[in-house]
Structures are given as structure tokens and as C-alpha cells.
mmCIF file of C-alpha atoms and ligand atoms in Angstrom:
data_model
loop_
_atom_site.group_PDB
_atom_site.id
_atom_site.type_symbol
_atom_site.label_atom_id
_atom_site.label_comp_id
_atom_site.label_asym_id
_atom_site.label_seq_id
_atom_site.Cartn_x
_atom_site.Cartn_y
_atom_site.Cartn_z
ATOM 1 C CA UNK A 790 -12.320 -26.469 4.294
ATOM 2 C CA UNK A 791 -15.419 -25.840 6.342
ATOM 3 C CA UNK A 792 -18.420 -23.716 5.465
ATOM 4 C CA UNK A 793 -19.848 -21.756 8.338
ATOM 5 C CA UNK A 794 -23.559 -21.598 8.993
ATOM 6 C CA UNK A 795 -23.393 -17.925 8.149
ATOM 7 C CA UNK A 796 -21.952 -18.552 4.698
ATOM 8 C CA UNK A 797 -24.612 -21.122 3.913
ATOM 9 C CA UNK A 798 -27.429 -18.958 5.186
ATOM 10 C CA UNK A 799 -26.084 -16.143 3.084
ATOM 11 C CA UNK A 800 -26.290 -18.380 0.013
ATOM 12 C CA UNK A 801 -29.641 -19.799 0.975
ATOM 13 C CA UNK A 802 -31.536 -16.551 1.391
ATOM 14 C CA UNK A 803 -31.336 -15.188 -2.158
ATOM 15 C CA UNK A 804 -31.881 -18.594 -3.673
ATOM 16 C CA UNK A 805 -34.928 -19.274 -1.558
ATOM 17 C CA UNK A 806 -36.353 -15.957 -2.661
ATOM 18 C CA UNK A 807 -35.348 -16.373 -6.289
ATOM 19 C CA UNK A 808 -36.690 -19.853 -6.658
ATOM 20 C CA UNK A 809 -39.934 -19.113 -4.908
ATOM 21 C CA UNK A 810 -39.196 -22.033 -2.698
ATOM 22 C CA UNK A 811 -41.913 -21.304 -0.170
ATOM 23 C CA UNK A 812 -44.592 -21.021 -2.820
ATOM 24 C CA UNK A 813 -43.301 -24.153 -4.449
ATOM 25 C CA UNK A 814 -43.749 -26.003 -1.165
ATOM 26 C CA UNK A 815 -47.394 -25.035 -0.859
ATOM 27 C CA UNK A 816 -48.008 -25.938 -4.470
ATOM 28 C CA UNK A 817 -46.002 -29.078 -4.345
ATOM 29 C CA UNK A 818 -48.826 -31.296 -5.422
ATOM 30 C CA UNK A 819 -49.640 -29.258 -8.500
ATOM 31 C CA UNK A 820 -45.942 -28.928 -9.355
ATOM 32 C CA UNK A 821 -45.327 -32.643 -9.019
ATOM 33 C CA UNK A 822 -45.183 -33.046 -12.788
ATOM 34 C CA UNK A 823 -42.265 -30.577 -13.233
ATOM 35 C CA UNK A 824 -39.388 -32.112 -15.115
ATOM 36 C CA UNK A 825 -36.707 -30.577 -12.939
ATOM 37 C CA UNK A 826 -37.208 -29.635 -9.322
ATOM 38 C CA UNK A 827 -35.095 -26.506 -8.762
ATOM 39 C CA UNK A 828 -35.123 -26.236 -4.949
ATOM 40 C CA UNK A 829 -34.344 -29.879 -4.364
ATOM 41 C CA UNK A 830 -31.385 -29.640 -6.741
ATOM 42 C CA UNK A 831 -30.178 -26.625 -4.825
ATOM 43 C CA UNK A 832 -30.460 -28.386 -1.507
ATOM 44 C CA UNK A 833 -28.591 -31.303 -2.979
ATOM 45 C CA UNK A 834 -25.871 -28.829 -3.940
ATOM 46 C CA UNK A 835 -25.862 -27.279 -0.494
ATOM 47 C CA UNK A 836 -25.629 -30.726 0.994
ATOM 48 C CA UNK A 837 -22.465 -31.367 -0.985
ATOM 49 C CA UNK A 838 -21.125 -28.060 0.304
ATOM 50 C CA UNK A 839 -21.920 -29.085 3.860
ATOM 51 C CA UNK A 840 -20.188 -32.389 3.331
ATOM 52 C CA UNK A 841 -17.139 -30.560 2.049
ATOM 53 C CA UNK A 842 -17.528 -31.758 -1.518
ATOM 54 C CA UNK A 843 -17.499 -28.370 -3.247
ATOM 55 C CA UNK A 844 -16.779 -29.757 -6.731
ATOM 56 C CA UNK A 845 -19.913 -31.910 -6.685
ATOM 57 C CA UNK A 846 -21.815 -28.896 -5.364
ATOM 58 C CA UNK A 847 -20.594 -26.739 -8.245
ATOM 59 C CA UNK A 848 -21.658 -29.426 -10.723
ATOM 60 C CA UNK A 849 -25.200 -29.304 -9.313
ATOM 61 C CA UNK A 850 -25.331 -25.516 -9.256
ATOM 62 C CA UNK A 851 -24.173 -25.323 -12.866
ATOM 63 C CA UNK A 852 -26.894 -27.780 -13.895
ATOM 64 C CA UNK A 853 -29.535 -25.729 -12.145
ATOM 65 C CA UNK A 854 -28.321 -22.562 -13.781
ATOM 66 C CA UNK A 855 -28.983 -24.042 -17.198
ATOM 67 C CA UNK A 856 -32.589 -24.457 -16.209
ATOM 68 C CA UNK A 857 -33.276 -21.204 -14.430
ATOM 69 C CA UNK A 858 -31.930 -17.781 -15.283
ATOM 70 C CA UNK A 859 -33.268 -16.247 -12.062
ATOM 71 C CA UNK A 860 -30.377 -17.726 -10.127
ATOM 72 C CA UNK A 861 -27.576 -15.688 -11.710
ATOM 73 C CA UNK A 862 -27.217 -13.583 -8.554
ATOM 74 C CA UNK A 863 -26.780 -16.684 -6.444
ATOM 75 C CA UNK A 864 -24.071 -17.994 -8.746
ATOM 76 C CA UNK A 865 -22.268 -14.683 -8.616
ATOM 77 C CA UNK A 866 -22.460 -14.822 -4.834
ATOM 78 C CA UNK A 867 -21.226 -18.402 -4.795
ATOM 79 C CA UNK A 868 -18.287 -17.566 -7.081
ATOM 80 C CA UNK A 869 -17.457 -14.575 -4.922
ATOM 81 C CA UNK A 870 -17.548 -16.771 -1.814
ATOM 82 C CA UNK A 871 -15.100 -19.248 -3.345
ATOM 83 C CA UNK A 872 -12.738 -16.459 -4.362
ATOM 84 C CA UNK A 873 -12.800 -14.907 -0.915
ATOM 85 C CA UNK A 874 -11.930 -18.293 0.531
ATOM 86 C CA UNK A 875 -8.967 -18.506 -1.816
ATOM 87 C CA UNK A 876 -10.539 -21.285 -3.913
ATOM 88 C CA UNK A 877 -9.890 -19.357 -7.077
ATOM 89 C CA UNK A 878 -10.126 -22.188 -9.584
ATOM 90 C CA UNK A 879 -13.647 -22.991 -8.432
ATOM 91 C CA UNK A 880 -14.620 -19.335 -8.648
ATOM 92 C CA UNK A 881 -13.230 -19.215 -12.199
ATOM 93 C CA UNK A 882 -15.275 -22.287 -13.190
ATOM 94 C CA UNK A 883 -18.485 -20.770 -11.898
ATOM 95 C CA UNK A 884 -17.922 -17.397 -13.533
ATOM 96 C CA UNK A 885 -16.767 -18.858 -16.858
ATOM 97 C CA UNK A 886 -19.862 -21.023 -16.932
ATOM 98 C CA UNK A 887 -22.059 -18.006 -16.292
ATOM 99 C CA UNK A 888 -20.473 -16.007 -19.101
ATOM 100 C CA UNK A 889 -20.919 -18.858 -21.542
ATOM 101 C CA UNK A 890 -24.693 -18.673 -21.111
ATOM 102 C CA UNK A 891 -26.319 -17.024 -24.147
ATOM 103 C CA UNK A 892 -29.401 -15.902 -22.186
ATOM 104 C CA UNK A 893 -27.447 -13.662 -19.825
ATOM 105 C CA UNK A 894 -28.440 -10.021 -20.229
ATOM 106 C CA UNK A 895 -25.811 -7.363 -20.920
ATOM 107 C CA UNK A 896 -25.599 -6.111 -17.357
ATOM 108 C CA UNK A 897 -25.322 -9.587 -15.856
ATOM 109 C CA UNK A 898 -22.631 -10.448 -18.372
ATOM 110 C CA UNK A 899 -20.479 -7.398 -17.560
ATOM 111 C CA UNK A 900 -20.884 -8.088 -13.868
ATOM 112 C CA UNK A 901 -19.796 -11.703 -14.316
ATOM 113 C CA UNK A 902 -16.806 -10.544 -16.394
ATOM 114 C CA UNK A 903 -15.798 -8.167 -13.616
ATOM 115 C CA UNK A 904 -15.922 -11.058 -11.155
ATOM 116 C CA UNK A 905 -13.971 -13.338 -13.475
ATOM 117 C CA UNK A 906 -11.307 -10.657 -13.901
ATOM 118 C CA UNK A 907 -10.899 -10.529 -10.125
ATOM 119 C CA UNK A 908 -10.581 -14.326 -10.024
ATOM 120 C CA UNK A 909 -7.800 -14.150 -12.624
ATOM 121 C CA UNK A 910 -6.114 -11.381 -10.662
ATOM 122 C CA UNK A 911 -6.189 -13.409 -7.476
ATOM 123 C CA UNK A 912 -4.891 -16.458 -9.353
ATOM 124 C CA UNK A 913 -1.961 -14.360 -10.609
ATOM 125 C CA UNK A 914 -3.180 -14.589 -14.223
ATOM 126 C CA UNK A 915 -2.507 -10.886 -14.730
ATOM 127 C CA UNK A 916 -2.599 -10.876 -18.556
ATOM 128 C CA UNK A 917 -6.072 -12.375 -18.649
ATOM 129 C CA UNK A 918 -7.311 -10.075 -15.887
ATOM 130 C CA UNK A 919 -5.817 -7.061 -17.652
ATOM 131 C CA UNK A 920 -7.581 -7.893 -20.936
ATOM 132 C CA UNK A 921 -10.933 -8.205 -19.202
ATOM 133 C CA UNK A 922 -10.552 -4.986 -17.238
ATOM 134 C CA UNK A 923 -9.418 -3.105 -20.344
ATOM 135 C CA UNK A 924 -12.618 -4.233 -22.064
ATOM 136 C CA UNK A 925 -14.741 -3.290 -19.049
ATOM 137 C CA UNK A 926 -13.076 0.110 -18.690
ATOM 138 C CA UNK A 927 -14.895 1.028 -21.903
ATOM 139 C CA UNK A 928 -18.278 0.158 -20.383
ATOM 140 C CA UNK A 929 -19.470 3.336 -18.723
ATOM 141 C CA UNK A 930 -21.260 1.733 -15.768
ATOM 142 C CA UNK A 931 -18.184 -0.272 -14.735
ATOM 143 C CA UNK A 932 -15.300 1.825 -15.976
ATOM 144 C CA UNK A 933 -14.338 3.294 -12.602
ATOM 145 C CA UNK A 934 -14.138 -0.092 -10.915
ATOM 146 C CA UNK A 935 -12.355 -1.635 -13.910
ATOM 147 C CA UNK A 936 -9.764 1.179 -13.899
ATOM 148 C CA UNK A 937 -9.142 0.667 -10.180
ATOM 149 C CA UNK A 938 -8.605 -3.029 -10.736
ATOM 150 C CA UNK A 939 -6.301 -2.335 -13.691
ATOM 151 C CA UNK A 940 -4.332 -0.014 -11.460
ATOM 152 C CA UNK A 941 -3.845 -2.726 -8.871
ATOM 153 C CA UNK A 942 -2.462 -5.011 -11.603
ATOM 154 C CA UNK A 943 -0.002 -2.388 -12.861
ATOM 155 C CA UNK A 944 1.068 -1.601 -9.321
ATOM 156 C CA UNK A 945 1.660 -5.269 -8.561
ATOM 157 C CA UNK A 946 3.534 -5.742 -11.844
ATOM 158 C CA UNK A 947 5.463 -2.486 -11.372
ATOM 159 C CA UNK A 948 4.304 -1.239 -14.776
ATOM 160 C CA UNK A 949 4.508 2.375 -13.774
ATOM 161 C CA UNK A 950 3.942 3.988 -17.198
ATOM 162 C CA UNK A 951 0.649 2.145 -17.548
ATOM 163 C CA UNK A 952 -0.198 2.980 -13.928
ATOM 164 C CA UNK A 953 0.249 6.676 -14.715
ATOM 165 C CA UNK A 954 -2.012 6.533 -17.783
ATOM 166 C CA UNK A 955 -4.654 4.577 -15.912
ATOM 167 C CA UNK A 956 -4.617 6.932 -12.910
ATOM 168 C CA UNK A 957 -5.118 9.923 -15.161
ATOM 169 C CA UNK A 958 -8.161 8.238 -16.718
ATOM 170 C CA UNK A 959 -9.455 7.216 -13.303
ATOM 171 C CA UNK A 960 -9.073 10.750 -11.944
ATOM 172 C CA UNK A 961 -11.110 12.074 -14.886
ATOM 173 C CA UNK A 962 -13.729 9.360 -14.483
ATOM 174 C CA UNK A 963 -14.165 9.678 -10.718
ATOM 175 C CA UNK A 964 -13.600 13.435 -10.457
ATOM 176 C CA UNK A 965 -11.094 12.783 -7.648
ATOM 177 C CA UNK A 966 -7.545 14.046 -8.215
ATOM 178 C CA UNK A 967 -4.759 11.458 -7.989
ATOM 179 C CA UNK A 968 -1.779 13.770 -8.406
ATOM 180 C CA UNK A 969 -0.009 12.606 -5.248
ATOM 181 C CA UNK A 970 -0.248 8.968 -6.363
ATOM 182 C CA UNK A 971 0.819 9.758 -9.947
ATOM 183 C CA UNK A 972 3.866 11.577 -8.540
ATOM 184 C CA UNK A 973 4.748 8.394 -6.631
ATOM 185 C CA UNK A 974 4.588 6.401 -9.874
ATOM 186 C CA UNK A 975 7.037 8.867 -11.446
ATOM 187 C CA UNK A 976 9.286 8.388 -8.409
ATOM 188 C CA UNK A 977 9.137 4.618 -8.929
ATOM 189 C CA UNK A 978 10.262 5.161 -12.539
ATOM 190 C CA UNK A 979 13.028 7.442 -11.296
ATOM 191 C CA UNK A 980 14.260 4.874 -8.774
ATOM 192 C CA UNK A 981 14.315 2.201 -11.481
ATOM 193 C CA UNK A 982 16.379 4.518 -13.696
ATOM 194 C CA UNK A 983 18.678 5.436 -10.799
ATOM 195 C CA UNK A 984 19.340 1.755 -10.084
ATOM 196 C CA UNK A 985 20.532 1.426 -13.700
ATOM 197 C CA UNK A 986 22.592 4.641 -13.326
ATOM 198 C CA UNK A 987 20.454 6.225 -16.013
ATOM 199 C CA UNK A 988 20.608 9.656 -14.394
ATOM 200 C CA UNK A 989 19.018 11.612 -17.228
ATOM 201 C CA UNK A 990 15.930 9.470 -17.324
ATOM 202 C CA UNK A 991 15.725 9.562 -13.506
ATOM 203 C CA UNK A 992 15.868 13.367 -13.548
ATOM 204 C CA UNK A 993 13.135 13.535 -16.199
ATOM 205 C CA UNK A 994 10.794 11.375 -14.125
ATOM 206 C CA UNK A 995 11.497 13.396 -10.983
ATOM 207 C CA UNK A 996 10.776 16.637 -12.790
ATOM 208 C CA UNK A 997 7.450 15.130 -13.865
ATOM 209 C CA UNK A 998 6.767 14.006 -10.295
ATOM 210 C CA UNK A 999 7.360 17.498 -8.917
ATOM 211 C CA UNK A 1000 5.304 19.204 -11.599
ATOM 212 C CA UNK A 1001 2.434 16.770 -10.965
ATOM 213 C CA UNK A 1002 2.649 17.134 -7.182
ATOM 214 C CA UNK A 1003 4.912 19.967 -5.962
ATOM 215 C CA UNK A 1004 4.688 18.626 -2.394
ATOM 216 C CA UNK A 1005 6.133 15.221 -3.308
ATOM 217 C CA UNK A 1006 8.798 14.670 -0.627
ATOM 218 C CA UNK A 1007 10.038 11.485 -2.199
ATOM 219 C CA UNK A 1008 10.851 13.245 -5.487
ATOM 220 C CA UNK A 1009 13.075 15.736 -3.616
ATOM 221 C CA UNK A 1010 14.819 12.959 -1.716
ATOM 222 C CA UNK A 1011 15.503 10.898 -4.848
ATOM 223 C CA UNK A 1012 16.527 13.981 -6.848
ATOM 224 C CA UNK A 1013 19.122 14.724 -4.152
ATOM 225 C CA UNK A 1014 20.274 11.088 -4.360
ATOM 226 C CA UNK A 1015 20.689 11.391 -8.149
ATOM 227 C CA UNK A 1016 22.752 14.593 -7.778
ATOM 228 C CA UNK A 1017 24.909 13.049 -5.045
ATOM 229 C CA UNK A 1018 25.493 9.913 -7.166
ATOM 230 C CA UNK A 1019 26.932 12.213 -9.810
ATOM 231 C CA UNK A 1020 29.048 14.056 -7.258
ATOM 232 C CA UNK A 1021 27.022 17.257 -7.494
ATOM 233 C CA UNK A 1022 26.721 17.798 -3.748
ATOM 234 C CA UNK A 1023 25.628 21.462 -3.833
ATOM 235 C CA UNK A 1024 22.705 20.510 -6.088
ATOM 236 C CA UNK A 1025 21.981 17.513 -3.873
ATOM 237 C CA UNK A 1026 21.751 19.750 -0.784
ATOM 238 C CA UNK A 1027 19.471 22.101 -2.721
ATOM 239 C CA UNK A 1028 17.103 19.231 -3.583
ATOM 240 C CA UNK A 1029 17.070 17.754 -0.069
ATOM 241 C CA UNK A 1030 16.456 21.144 1.548
ATOM 242 C CA UNK A 1031 13.177 21.286 -0.313
ATOM 243 C CA UNK A 1032 11.810 18.546 1.982
ATOM 244 C CA UNK A 1033 11.686 21.058 4.831
ATOM 245 C CA UNK A 1034 9.107 23.176 2.969
ATOM 246 C CA UNK A 1035 7.207 20.202 1.596
ATOM 247 C CA UNK A 1036 6.644 18.293 4.834
ATOM 248 C CA UNK A 1037 8.925 18.884 7.811
ATOM 249 C CA UNK A 1038 7.950 15.471 9.250
ATOM 250 C CA UNK A 1039 10.369 13.958 6.748
ATOM 251 C CA UNK A 1040 13.218 16.382 7.474
ATOM 252 C CA UNK A 1041 14.918 13.644 9.467
ATOM 253 C CA UNK A 1042 15.096 11.517 6.291
ATOM 254 C CA UNK A 1043 17.460 14.005 4.680
ATOM 255 C CA UNK A 1044 19.279 15.443 7.715
ATOM 256 C CA UNK A 1045 22.128 12.916 7.607
ATOM 257 C CA UNK A 1046 22.264 13.110 3.785
ATOM 258 C CA UNK A 1047 22.653 16.900 3.937
ATOM 259 C CA UNK A 1048 25.318 16.631 6.653
ATOM 260 C CA UNK A 1049 27.212 14.048 4.607
ATOM 261 C CA UNK A 1050 27.094 16.236 1.465
ATOM 262 C CA UNK A 1051 28.544 19.251 3.356
ATOM 263 C CA UNK A 1052 31.337 17.031 4.678
ATOM 264 C CA UNK A 1053 32.143 15.789 1.185
ATOM 265 C CA UNK A 1054 32.384 19.423 0.109
ATOM 266 C CA UNK A 1055 34.673 20.037 3.096
ATOM 267 C CA UNK A 1056 32.325 22.887 3.999
ATOM 268 C CA UNK A 1057 32.314 22.753 7.805
ATOM 269 C CA UNK A 1058 31.081 26.301 8.097
ATOM 270 C CA UNK A 1059 28.155 25.654 5.727
ATOM 271 C CA UNK A 1060 27.303 22.471 7.648
ATOM 272 C CA UNK A 1061 27.255 24.271 11.011
ATOM 273 C CA UNK A 1062 25.296 27.247 9.713
ATOM 274 C CA UNK A 1063 22.703 25.159 7.943
ATOM 275 C CA UNK A 1064 21.866 23.012 10.960
ATOM 276 C CA UNK A 1065 21.939 25.790 13.546
ATOM 277 C CA UNK A 1066 19.533 27.805 11.360
ATOM 278 C CA UNK A 1067 17.351 24.747 10.651
ATOM 279 C CA UNK A 1068 17.083 24.055 14.402
ATOM 280 C CA UNK A 1069 15.770 27.567 14.940
ATOM 281 C CA UNK A 1070 13.003 26.809 12.465
ATOM 282 C CA UNK A 1071 12.172 23.277 13.674
ATOM 283 C CA UNK A 1072 12.742 21.703 17.056
ATOM 284 C CA UNK A 1073 12.881 18.320 15.316
ATOM 285 C CA UNK A 1074 14.487 15.449 17.234
ATOM 286 C CA UNK A 1075 16.338 14.214 14.152
ATOM 287 C CA UNK A 1076 17.899 17.653 13.632
ATOM 288 C CA UNK A 1077 18.975 17.847 17.269
ATOM 289 C CA UNK A 1078 20.718 14.485 17.016
ATOM 290 C CA UNK A 1079 22.491 15.405 13.772
ATOM 291 C CA UNK A 1080 23.565 18.742 15.217
ATOM 292 C CA UNK A 1081 24.912 17.033 18.359
ATOM 293 C CA UNK A 1082 27.245 15.028 16.074
ATOM 294 C CA UNK A 1083 28.342 18.192 14.308
ATOM 295 C CA UNK A 1084 29.174 19.914 17.609
ATOM 296 C CA UNK A 1085 31.002 16.833 18.835
ATOM 297 C CA UNK A 1086 33.239 16.899 15.755
ATOM 298 C CA UNK A 1087 33.812 20.647 15.919
ATOM 299 C CA UNK A 1088 34.093 21.325 19.642
ATOM 300 C CA UNK A 1089 34.378 17.954 21.367
ATOM 301 C CA UNK A 1090 32.313 15.751 23.670
ATOM 302 C CA UNK A 1091 31.749 18.294 26.480
ATOM 303 C CA UNK A 1092 30.215 20.867 24.137
ATOM 304 C CA UNK A 1093 27.996 18.207 22.554
ATOM 305 C CA UNK A 1094 26.803 17.081 26.008
ATOM 306 C CA UNK A 1095 25.972 20.649 26.924
ATOM 307 C CA UNK A 1096 23.978 21.085 23.723
ATOM 308 C CA UNK A 1097 22.017 17.841 24.231
ATOM 309 C CA UNK A 1098 21.210 18.696 27.869
ATOM 310 C CA UNK A 1099 19.887 22.102 26.825
ATOM 311 C CA UNK A 1100 17.728 20.645 24.094
ATOM 312 C CA UNK A 1101 16.426 17.946 26.465
ATOM 313 C CA UNK A 1102 15.330 20.669 28.889
ATOM 314 C CA UNK A 1103 13.294 22.281 26.126
ATOM 315 C CA UNK A 1104 11.994 19.042 24.649
ATOM 316 C CA UNK A 1105 12.412 15.912 26.809
ATOM 317 C CA UNK A 1106 12.657 12.797 24.656
ATOM 318 C CA UNK A 1107 14.107 9.333 24.821
ATOM 319 C CA UNK A 1108 16.336 9.723 21.736
ATOM 320 C CA UNK A 1109 18.132 12.755 23.179
ATOM 321 C CA UNK A 1110 18.575 10.953 26.470
ATOM 322 C CA UNK A 1111 20.052 7.962 24.653
ATOM 323 C CA UNK A 1112 22.525 10.199 22.805
ATOM 324 C CA UNK A 1113 23.485 11.923 26.079
ATOM 325 C CA UNK A 1114 24.300 8.561 27.645
ATOM 326 C CA UNK A 1115 26.421 7.654 24.625
ATOM 327 C CA UNK A 1116 28.352 10.902 24.975
ATOM 328 C CA UNK A 1117 28.759 10.375 28.742
ATOM 329 C CA UNK A 1118 30.070 6.869 28.173
ATOM 330 C CA UNK A 1119 32.840 8.127 25.916
ATOM 331 C CA UNK A 1120 34.514 9.730 28.931
ATOM 332 C CA UNK A 1121 33.361 7.515 31.775
ATOM 333 C CA UNK A 1122 35.518 4.789 33.331
ATOM 334 C CA UNK A 1123 35.178 1.899 35.787
ATOM 335 C CA UNK A 1124 31.896 1.480 37.643
ATOM 336 C CA UNK A 1125 30.496 4.724 36.238
ATOM 337 C CA UNK A 1126 30.808 3.274 32.760
ATOM 338 C CA UNK A 1127 29.133 0.005 33.828
ATOM 339 C CA UNK A 1128 26.245 1.935 35.363
ATOM 340 C CA UNK A 1129 25.819 3.998 32.235
ATOM 341 C CA UNK A 1130 25.798 0.879 30.094
ATOM 342 C CA UNK A 1131 23.046 -0.592 32.218
ATOM 343 C CA UNK A 1132 21.014 2.572 31.933
ATOM 344 C CA UNK A 1133 21.598 2.745 28.196
ATOM 345 C CA UNK A 1134 20.283 -0.805 27.843
ATOM 346 C CA UNK A 1135 17.022 0.174 29.536
ATOM 347 C CA UNK A 1136 16.666 3.335 27.471
ATOM 348 C CA UNK A 1137 17.442 1.366 24.316
ATOM 349 C CA UNK A 1138 14.257 -0.671 24.717
ATOM 350 C CA UNK A 1139 12.187 2.462 25.209
ATOM 351 C CA UNK A 1140 13.844 4.041 22.223
ATOM 352 C CA UNK A 1141 12.935 1.098 19.977
ATOM 353 C CA UNK A 1142 9.276 1.762 20.682
ATOM 354 C CA UNK A 1143 9.635 5.355 19.533
ATOM 355 C CA UNK A 1144 11.364 4.926 16.217
ATOM 356 C CA UNK A 1145 10.669 3.601 12.761
ATOM 357 C CA UNK A 1146 7.621 4.427 10.704
ATOM 358 C CA UNK A 1147 3.873 4.155 11.129
ATOM 359 C CA UNK A 1148 0.915 4.333 8.756
ATOM 360 C CA UNK A 1149 -1.552 7.073 9.617
ATOM 361 C CA UNK A 1150 -4.361 5.118 7.988
ATOM 362 C CA UNK A 1151 -4.042 1.569 9.322
ATOM 363 C CA UNK A 1152 -1.430 1.808 12.087
ATOM 364 C CA UNK A 1153 1.088 -0.467 10.317
ATOM 365 C CA UNK A 1154 4.556 -0.131 11.879
ATOM 366 C CA UNK A 1155 7.836 -0.806 10.126
ATOM 367 C CA UNK A 1156 11.572 -0.258 10.418
ATOM 368 C CA UNK A 1157 12.036 1.226 6.963
ATOM 369 C CA UNK A 1158 10.180 3.931 5.095
ATOM 370 C CA UNK A 1159 7.623 2.587 2.608
ATOM 371 C CA UNK A 1160 5.877 5.055 0.349
ATOM 372 C CA UNK A 1161 3.161 2.478 -0.317
ATOM 373 C CA UNK A 1162 1.801 0.971 2.892
ATOM 374 C CA UNK A 1163 2.344 -2.820 2.715
ATOM 375 C CA UNK A 1164 -0.676 -3.322 4.929
ATOM 376 C CA UNK A 1165 -3.451 -1.036 3.606
ATOM 377 C CA UNK A 1166 -1.918 -0.328 0.154
ATOM 378 C CA UNK A 1167 -2.206 3.442 0.408
ATOM 379 C CA UNK A 1168 0.394 5.832 -0.896
ATOM 380 C CA UNK A 1169 1.831 8.632 1.240
ATOM 381 C CA UNK A 1170 0.294 7.423 4.494
ATOM 382 C CA UNK A 1171 3.469 6.330 6.321
ATOM 383 C CA UNK A 1172 5.312 8.865 8.446
ATOM 384 C CA UNK A 1173 8.419 8.719 10.653
ATOM 385 C CA UNK A 1174 7.479 7.983 14.281
ATOM 386 C CA UNK A 1175 10.423 9.997 15.627
ATOM 387 C CA UNK A 1176 8.809 13.386 14.979
ATOM 388 C CA UNK A 1177 5.275 12.560 16.039
HETATM 389 ZN ZN1 ZN B 1447 -1.520 1.486 6.049
#
């Protein structure tokens, strides 16, 4: 573990100021009788840091702290530095030592507690972190930050009920609505219930999600899934169709589900009518591809090819081209088929670059749809690439 010059300078500046090091130098003769020389102890500590002996350094810093209460800031900074470097146990030692000091004023103490809570969180000691943040959430000056940190614990631990309560408090405290995030927490509860086949509880959570945030796409998708699980395909279609009004970007997520539900109902006419009408409303690529399959089943390969060519003229895109090649290959033979396969291979690579999902906030790209971005930890920021 090496400490960069920048890190050390960063530590040195406040301590030099706090300890009045420069003045002390000029007055060194008069100060010669001091029982404990603060700056020299600090430099001894820094020397240990430089020589990669952080535990000895901490020992020195803790000693100095007992002598001088002006250095609290520096200790907070040092603890923070250790935590950021992933040396959580050292950060905990520094912060615990600070808190144990009886001379710490109220503000310094709360600040040190907030730091210690973050150490515990990083160390995976969620219960301890939670207790600290719960205490700090009651302190007005720190409640917003404490609630945010509590929320990250509940999210990590998948304690969605607590996450909902905490978000409501946080929204009140900060004056910023969190309805879209709270709706996601209800969806998480619903998915947990659905996995246990507890359909009633899943429905309840989804109803809550939609009343909290009527534009919650995920709630409509999962509600449709619940209905379909119970064999209620008409109701499932009804739920999935809602996605179109909520955010048409996600229409592709339900297109194949809707098509499948119509097929299970043996309602070919309903299937055809729904998609031909939907295509009039949205020229979405995902809808075009689903409709091409429907035409292929109803009227055969030639009709499907004709439909794809027409839609490609209106809206050229690599996915349509790929589907056209697939349809062509079904009828081709001999060298024609080999040529088409070669072409399809080239298109395939292009197609890969234009599918999946991307986060609008941080640019994260993934193959499956995450409602919570794994990279920047935001909810509702990931959209399908296909329709962009
Ligand atoms: Zn992101």
C-alpha cells in the first residue's frame, strides 16, 4: 500500500495550520520546555505512513489527539482516507478513538459517528451501521445524510419495507419527491411475492406501486406477469398494454409477452389487430419484428418478407435487415444460402452493438434490463437500446 504525495500533502496542510507549526518553529527556543511536541509527533506519524507502517502511524496520531483537541479535523480526514483506500479496520479504530474522547463537542461527535457508520457499512457490519444512522437521523443537521445512508443499507439488504419508510421520511426532509423510487421498492416486494407464488400479496404491492407512481412501467410488466401466471391472459394483456402509455421506449419489453398471451387465448384475430394498430401508433423496431413473426405465421414467408422490406424503407435499421436475411434464408438453397449466411454473420456483429440496455446517466451497458443501474446505483435510468 503506497501513499501518494498528494494524499500526504492533503493530510499535512490542515495539521500544519491547526498545530500552528510555522509559529512553533519561530518560537522553538521559547517552546523548548513543552512536555509534548505536537508537530514532531505528527511528522513521526507521517514518517510511519511514508514507510508503509500505517498501524504505527495511527498509534502516534491517537497519542497526539489525546493532547490536542484542535486536530479532530485531521483525524476525521485520516479516517476518511483509510476508508476510501479500503482499509476499513484502521478507519474504524481512528473513528472509535475519536468518539471515546470526552472533550469532543456535540457537532464533532455526530460527525465522527457519521464517519464511523460509513466505516461499518463498508465493512459489511450493516446492523451496527444501521443503529448509528437511525440515531443520527434524529439529529436535525445530519438527518438527510443519515437517511440516505440508511437507504443504501436497506437497498443492499433488500429490506424493501424499511426502504419505503425511509424514502418517505427522506422525501419529507429534503423536499424532493421520491415516488418513482418508492414505486420500484413496491415492485421489488411484488417480485419477491411472485417468486413465492403469493399472487395476492404481489398484486397488493403492485397496486401500491401504481398509486405511488402511475408511470411505473415495471409495475405494469410485473402485474401482467402475475395475471399470466394465474392463467388470466386477458387481464395480463390489459396490464402490459399500459406500458405503451407509460413509456413507449419499453413497449418492446412486453411485445412478445402480449403476442404470447393472444396465442394462448387462441385469438389470432385479436393478435393481428392489436399489433397492426400498435404499429400505426409507434414505428418501434421491436413491434415491427414481432409483427413480422405474426405475418409469417398467418400468411407465410413471402408476405413477411414484403412487410419487413416495406418497414425497412420507412425506417432503415440493422435489426430489420437481420430479420429479412433470416426470412430469405428459409427459402434459399445452395450458394445463395451460403452467401446469405455470410452476410448474416456480418450483420450479426453490427446488431450486437445495437441491442441490450444502456443507462442514461452513466452510460453503463448490459444485456438484461436492470431497474437499478449496477454502475451508478440510480433507479429508472436504464433504457432499451433498440428503440433509441
Ligand atoms: Zn448508471
